[in-house]
Coordinates of C-alpha atoms and ligand atoms in Angstrom, one line a residue:
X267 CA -17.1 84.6 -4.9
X268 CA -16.7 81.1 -4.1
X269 CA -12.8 81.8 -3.3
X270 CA -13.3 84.3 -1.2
X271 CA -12.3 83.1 2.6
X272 CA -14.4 84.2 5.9
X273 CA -11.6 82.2 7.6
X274 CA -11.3 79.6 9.7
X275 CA -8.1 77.0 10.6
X276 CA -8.8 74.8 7.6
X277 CA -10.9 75.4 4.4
X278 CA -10.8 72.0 2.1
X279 CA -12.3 74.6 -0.6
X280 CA -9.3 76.5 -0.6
X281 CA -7.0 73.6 -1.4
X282 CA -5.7 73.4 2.4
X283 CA -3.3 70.4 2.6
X284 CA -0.7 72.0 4.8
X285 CA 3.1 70.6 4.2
X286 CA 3.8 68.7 7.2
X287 CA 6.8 66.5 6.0
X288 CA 9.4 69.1 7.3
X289 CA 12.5 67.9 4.9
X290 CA 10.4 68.2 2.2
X291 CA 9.7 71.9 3.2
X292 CA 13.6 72.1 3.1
X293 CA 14.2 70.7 -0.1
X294 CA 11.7 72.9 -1.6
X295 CA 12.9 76.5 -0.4
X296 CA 16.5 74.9 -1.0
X297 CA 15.6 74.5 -4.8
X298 CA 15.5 78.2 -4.8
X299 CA 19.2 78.9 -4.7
X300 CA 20.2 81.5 -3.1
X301 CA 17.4 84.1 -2.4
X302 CA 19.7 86.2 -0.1
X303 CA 19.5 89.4 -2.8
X304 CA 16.4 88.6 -4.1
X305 CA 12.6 89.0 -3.3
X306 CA 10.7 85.7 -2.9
X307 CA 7.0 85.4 -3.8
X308 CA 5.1 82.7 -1.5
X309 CA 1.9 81.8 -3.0
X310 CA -0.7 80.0 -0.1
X311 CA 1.7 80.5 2.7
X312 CA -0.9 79.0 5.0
X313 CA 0.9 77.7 8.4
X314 CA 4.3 79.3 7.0
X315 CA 6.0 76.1 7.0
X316 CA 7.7 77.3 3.8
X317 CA 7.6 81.3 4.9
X318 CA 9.2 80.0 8.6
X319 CA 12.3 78.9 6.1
X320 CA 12.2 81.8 3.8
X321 CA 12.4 84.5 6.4
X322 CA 15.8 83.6 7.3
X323 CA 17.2 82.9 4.0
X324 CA 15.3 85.8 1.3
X325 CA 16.2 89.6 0.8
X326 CA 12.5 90.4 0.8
X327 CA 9.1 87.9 1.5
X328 CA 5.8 89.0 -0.1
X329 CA 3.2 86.2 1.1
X330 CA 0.0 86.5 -0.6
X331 CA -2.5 84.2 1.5
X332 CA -6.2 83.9 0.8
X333 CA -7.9 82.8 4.5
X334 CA -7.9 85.5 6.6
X335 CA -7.3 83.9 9.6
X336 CA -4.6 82.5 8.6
X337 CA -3.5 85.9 6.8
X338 CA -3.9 87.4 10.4
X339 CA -2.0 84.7 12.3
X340 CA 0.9 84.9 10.0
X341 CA 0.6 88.9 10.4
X342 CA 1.5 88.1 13.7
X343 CA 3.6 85.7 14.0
X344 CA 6.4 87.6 11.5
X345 CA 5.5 91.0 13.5
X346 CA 9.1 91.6 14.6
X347 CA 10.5 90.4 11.5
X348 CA 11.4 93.2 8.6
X349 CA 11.7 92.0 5.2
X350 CA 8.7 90.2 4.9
X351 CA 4.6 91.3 3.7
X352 CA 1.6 89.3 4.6
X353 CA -0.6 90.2 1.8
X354 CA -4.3 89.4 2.3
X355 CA -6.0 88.3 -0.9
X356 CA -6.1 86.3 -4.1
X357 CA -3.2 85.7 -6.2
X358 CA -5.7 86.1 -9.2
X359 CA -6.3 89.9 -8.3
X360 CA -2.8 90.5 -7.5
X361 CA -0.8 92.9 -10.4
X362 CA 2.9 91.9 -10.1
X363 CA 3.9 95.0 -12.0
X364 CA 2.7 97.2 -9.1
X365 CA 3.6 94.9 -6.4
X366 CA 6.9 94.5 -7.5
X367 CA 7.6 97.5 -9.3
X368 CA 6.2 100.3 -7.1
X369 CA 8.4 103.4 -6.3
X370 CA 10.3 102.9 -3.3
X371 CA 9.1 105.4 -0.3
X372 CA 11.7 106.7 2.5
X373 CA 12.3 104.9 5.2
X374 CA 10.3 101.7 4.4
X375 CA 12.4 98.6 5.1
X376 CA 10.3 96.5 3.4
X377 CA 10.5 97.1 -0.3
X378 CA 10.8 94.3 -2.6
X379 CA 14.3 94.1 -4.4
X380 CA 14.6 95.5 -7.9
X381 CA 15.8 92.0 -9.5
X382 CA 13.2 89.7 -11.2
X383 CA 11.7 87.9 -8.2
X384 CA 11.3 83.9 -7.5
X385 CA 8.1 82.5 -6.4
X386 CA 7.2 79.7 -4.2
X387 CA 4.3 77.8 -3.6
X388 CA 2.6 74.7 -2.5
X389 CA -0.5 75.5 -4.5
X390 CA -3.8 75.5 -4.0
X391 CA -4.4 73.0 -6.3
X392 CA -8.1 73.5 -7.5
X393 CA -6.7 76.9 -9.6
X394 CA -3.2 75.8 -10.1
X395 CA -3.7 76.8 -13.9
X396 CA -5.3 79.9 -13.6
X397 CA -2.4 80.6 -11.1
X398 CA 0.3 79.7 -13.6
X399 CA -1.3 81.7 -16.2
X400 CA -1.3 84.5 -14.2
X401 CA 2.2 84.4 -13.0
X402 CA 3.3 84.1 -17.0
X403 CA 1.3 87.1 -17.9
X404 CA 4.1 88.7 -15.6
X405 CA 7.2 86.4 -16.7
X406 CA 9.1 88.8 -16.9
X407 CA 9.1 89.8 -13.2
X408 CA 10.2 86.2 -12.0
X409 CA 13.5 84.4 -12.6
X410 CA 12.2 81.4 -11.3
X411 CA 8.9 79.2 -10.0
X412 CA 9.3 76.6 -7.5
X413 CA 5.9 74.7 -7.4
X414 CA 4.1 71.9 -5.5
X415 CA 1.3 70.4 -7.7
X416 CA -0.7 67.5 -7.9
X417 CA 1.9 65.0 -9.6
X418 CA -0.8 64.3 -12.2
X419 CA -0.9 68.0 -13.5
X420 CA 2.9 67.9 -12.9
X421 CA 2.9 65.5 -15.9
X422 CA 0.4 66.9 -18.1
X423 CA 3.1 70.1 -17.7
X424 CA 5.9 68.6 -18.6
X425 CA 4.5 66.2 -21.2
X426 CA 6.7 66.1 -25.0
X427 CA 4.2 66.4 -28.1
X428 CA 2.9 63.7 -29.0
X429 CA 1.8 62.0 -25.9
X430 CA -1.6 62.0 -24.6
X431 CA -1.0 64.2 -21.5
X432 CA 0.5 66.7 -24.2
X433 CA -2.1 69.7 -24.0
X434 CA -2.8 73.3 -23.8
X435 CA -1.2 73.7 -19.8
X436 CA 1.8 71.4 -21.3
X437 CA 2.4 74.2 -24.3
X438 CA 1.5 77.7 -22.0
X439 CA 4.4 76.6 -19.7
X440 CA 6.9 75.2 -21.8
X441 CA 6.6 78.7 -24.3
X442 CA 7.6 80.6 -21.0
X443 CA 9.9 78.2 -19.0
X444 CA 12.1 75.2 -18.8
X445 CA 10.4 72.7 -16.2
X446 CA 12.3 70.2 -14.1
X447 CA 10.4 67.7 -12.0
X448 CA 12.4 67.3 -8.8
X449 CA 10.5 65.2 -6.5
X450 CA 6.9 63.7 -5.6
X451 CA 5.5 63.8 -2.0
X452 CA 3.2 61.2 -1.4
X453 CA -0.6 62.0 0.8
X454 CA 1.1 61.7 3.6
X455 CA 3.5 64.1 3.7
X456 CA 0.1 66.8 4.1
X457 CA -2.2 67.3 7.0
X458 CA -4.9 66.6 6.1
X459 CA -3.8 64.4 3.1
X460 CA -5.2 65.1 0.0
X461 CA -6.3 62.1 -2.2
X462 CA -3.4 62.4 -4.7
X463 CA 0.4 62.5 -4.8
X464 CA 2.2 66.1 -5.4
X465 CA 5.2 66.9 -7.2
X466 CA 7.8 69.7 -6.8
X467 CA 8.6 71.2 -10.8
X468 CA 10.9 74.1 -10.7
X469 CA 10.3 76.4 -14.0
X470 CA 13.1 78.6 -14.8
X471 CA 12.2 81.3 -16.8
X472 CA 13.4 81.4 -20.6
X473 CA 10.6 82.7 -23.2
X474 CA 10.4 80.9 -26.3
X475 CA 8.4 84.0 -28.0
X476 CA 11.5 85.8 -29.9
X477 CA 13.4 82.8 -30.8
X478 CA 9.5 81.1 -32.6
X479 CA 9.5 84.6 -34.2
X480 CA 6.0 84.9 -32.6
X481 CA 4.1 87.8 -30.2
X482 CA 3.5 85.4 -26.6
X483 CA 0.0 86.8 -26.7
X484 CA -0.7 86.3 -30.2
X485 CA 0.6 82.9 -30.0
X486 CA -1.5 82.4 -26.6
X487 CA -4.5 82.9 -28.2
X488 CA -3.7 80.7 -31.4
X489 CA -2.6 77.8 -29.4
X490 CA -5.9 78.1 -27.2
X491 CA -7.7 77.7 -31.0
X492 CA -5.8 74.4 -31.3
X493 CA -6.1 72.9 -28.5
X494 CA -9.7 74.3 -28.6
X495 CA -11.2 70.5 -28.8
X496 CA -9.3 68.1 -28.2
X497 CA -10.5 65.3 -30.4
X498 CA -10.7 67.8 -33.3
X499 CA -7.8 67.9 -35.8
X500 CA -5.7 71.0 -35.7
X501 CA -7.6 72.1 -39.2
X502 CA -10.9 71.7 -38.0
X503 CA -10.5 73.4 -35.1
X504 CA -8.6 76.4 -36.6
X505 CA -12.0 76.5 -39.4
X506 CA -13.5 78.7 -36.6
X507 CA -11.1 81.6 -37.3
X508 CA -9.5 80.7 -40.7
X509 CA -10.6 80.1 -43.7
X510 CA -10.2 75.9 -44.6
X511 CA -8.2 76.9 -48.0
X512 CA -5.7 79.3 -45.8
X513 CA -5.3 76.7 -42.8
X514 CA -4.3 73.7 -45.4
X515 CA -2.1 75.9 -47.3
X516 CA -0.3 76.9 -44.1
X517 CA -0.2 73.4 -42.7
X518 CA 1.8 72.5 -45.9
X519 CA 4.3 75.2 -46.0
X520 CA 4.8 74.5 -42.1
X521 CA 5.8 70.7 -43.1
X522 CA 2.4 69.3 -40.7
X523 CA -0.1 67.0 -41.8
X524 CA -3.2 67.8 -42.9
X525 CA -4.5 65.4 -40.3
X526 CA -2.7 66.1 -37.3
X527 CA -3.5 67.4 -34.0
X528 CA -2.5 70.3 -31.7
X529 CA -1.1 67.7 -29.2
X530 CA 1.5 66.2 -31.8
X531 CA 3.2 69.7 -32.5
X532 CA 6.3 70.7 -31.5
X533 CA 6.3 74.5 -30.4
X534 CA 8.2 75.4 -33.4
X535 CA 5.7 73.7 -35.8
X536 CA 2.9 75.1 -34.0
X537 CA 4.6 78.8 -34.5
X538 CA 5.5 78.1 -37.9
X539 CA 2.2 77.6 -38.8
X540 CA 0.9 80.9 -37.2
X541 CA 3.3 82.2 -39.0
X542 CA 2.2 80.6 -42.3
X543 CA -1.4 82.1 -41.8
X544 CA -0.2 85.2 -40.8
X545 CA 1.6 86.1 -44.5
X546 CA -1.8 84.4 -46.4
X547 CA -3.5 86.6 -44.5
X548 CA -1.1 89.6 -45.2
X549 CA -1.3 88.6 -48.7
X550 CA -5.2 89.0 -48.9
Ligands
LIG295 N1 2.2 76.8 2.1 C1 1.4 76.1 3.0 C2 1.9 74.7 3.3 O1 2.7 74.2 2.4 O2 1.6 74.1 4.3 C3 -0.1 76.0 2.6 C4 -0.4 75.3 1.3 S1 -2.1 74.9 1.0 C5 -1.9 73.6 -0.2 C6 -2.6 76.2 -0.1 C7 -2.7 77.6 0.6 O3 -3.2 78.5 -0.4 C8 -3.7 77.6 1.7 O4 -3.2 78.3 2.8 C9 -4.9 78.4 1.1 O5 -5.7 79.1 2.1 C10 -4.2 79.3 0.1 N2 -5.0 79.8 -1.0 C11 -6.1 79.1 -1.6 N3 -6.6 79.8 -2.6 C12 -5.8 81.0 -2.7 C13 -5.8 82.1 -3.5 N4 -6.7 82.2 -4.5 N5 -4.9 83.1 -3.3 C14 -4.0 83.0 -2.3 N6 -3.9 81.9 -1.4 C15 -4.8 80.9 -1.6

């Protein structure tokens, strides 16, 4: 419950650094493309320094905004405009599929575009994983995520095996999108400023699933075994599900030392080696 807004003009809690560097609102609804046929998903619209931008520019708007008041003033402030939906709520409890999806009713004007949707967002940053986790179990709604996080995490996303900012986050996104960093904002670009810098990534959608000849949710859960502790090896933290005998086995056939970590594995070692249990298992 501890998400949940009563409202008020600014809630540090809910991550509320509102963009005030005006350019940089620019630049980030510009990395968009062109949104004129499409609908664009603003996550944390807050002030509507991004939505104010969006309006003119996107086919359909669905703003999904937490605080209430600020939910409320943004419900008025857009009043005359069609084209765009103030949606009061959490992101987490929002299903895409029905949002985005739902049959279209006669004589609304504001129904979202059929084509896979973009999303925007200067996120709140204490759930930015959760958030991205939730937008992937939809991936295939959304072209395209352009994203404001804390330039730390902005790393840790775009890290290459083998590093130490190489992780779980790093793997989740990079199986469902290619990830460009395009700029950092420093604290002051925010009012209030947060403690940290923030970076704009822009994910374009491109699942890795079919071409690692893996199920995403199957793989999901195998690379959340492997990552499960991080100064574990990969086999002694797969000895919670597998059997050792199986996990070296597989290792071997996969070409990965016995010894290695989840964070030095490529995506398509990691796969093969899912695969590799998969057939010992088969063959038991
Ligand atoms: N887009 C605005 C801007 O750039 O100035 C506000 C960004 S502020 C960093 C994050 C926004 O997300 C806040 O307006 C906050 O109320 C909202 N928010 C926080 N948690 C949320 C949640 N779970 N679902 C939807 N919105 C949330």
């Amino acid at each position: 419950m501890a998400r949940r807004a009563a409202g008020s003009g600014r809630r540090p809690k809910l991550g509320q650094n509102f963009l005030a560097d005006r350019s940089a609102a620019g630049r980030i609804v510009d990395a968009l493309g062109d949104v004129s046929e499409s609908t664009v998903v603003e996550i944390g619209p807050g002030r509507g320094v991004l939505t104010d931008l969006l309006v003119g520019r996107a086919k359909h708007v669905i703003a999904i905004e937490l605080d209430r008041v600020l939910g409320a003033q943004l419900r008025m402030k857009y009043t005359h405009h069609t084209g765009i939906e103030i949606l009061e709520g959490d992101v987490l409890d929002i299903d895409f599929q029905s949002l985005l999806r739902r049959p279209r009713v006669a004589g609304d004007a504001n129904h979202p575009f059929t084509g896979p949707a973009r999303v925007v967002g200067n996120l709140p940053y204490y759930i930015t994983s959760p958030i991205l986790q939730h937008l992937f179990s939809f991936h295939h709604l959304f072209s395209m995520m352009v994203i404001l996080v804390q330039r730390e995490v902005a790393d840790r996303i775009a890290a290459r095996p083998g590093g130490r900012e190489y992780g779980l986050l790093s793997a989740t996104v990079q199986l469902y999108a290619r990830i460009e960093k395009l700029f950092t904002l420093p604290p002051g670009a925010f009012a209030p400023p947060p403690k940290v810098h923030s970076t704009v990534l822009r994910l374009t959608i491109d699942p890795q699933d079919q071409a690692l000849g893996v199920r995403a949710a199957d793989f999901l859960e195998f690379l959340k075994l492997s990552f499960g502790q991080k100064r574990k090896t990969l086999v002694n933290n797969l000895k919670l599900h597998y059997p050792e005998a199986e996990i070296r086995a597989a290792l071997q056939k996969a070409g990965v030392r016995l010894d290695a970590r989840a964070e030095a594995l490529p995506l398509t070692k990691a796969a093969a080696v899912l695969k590799a249990l998969r057939s010992s298992g088969d063959r038991c």
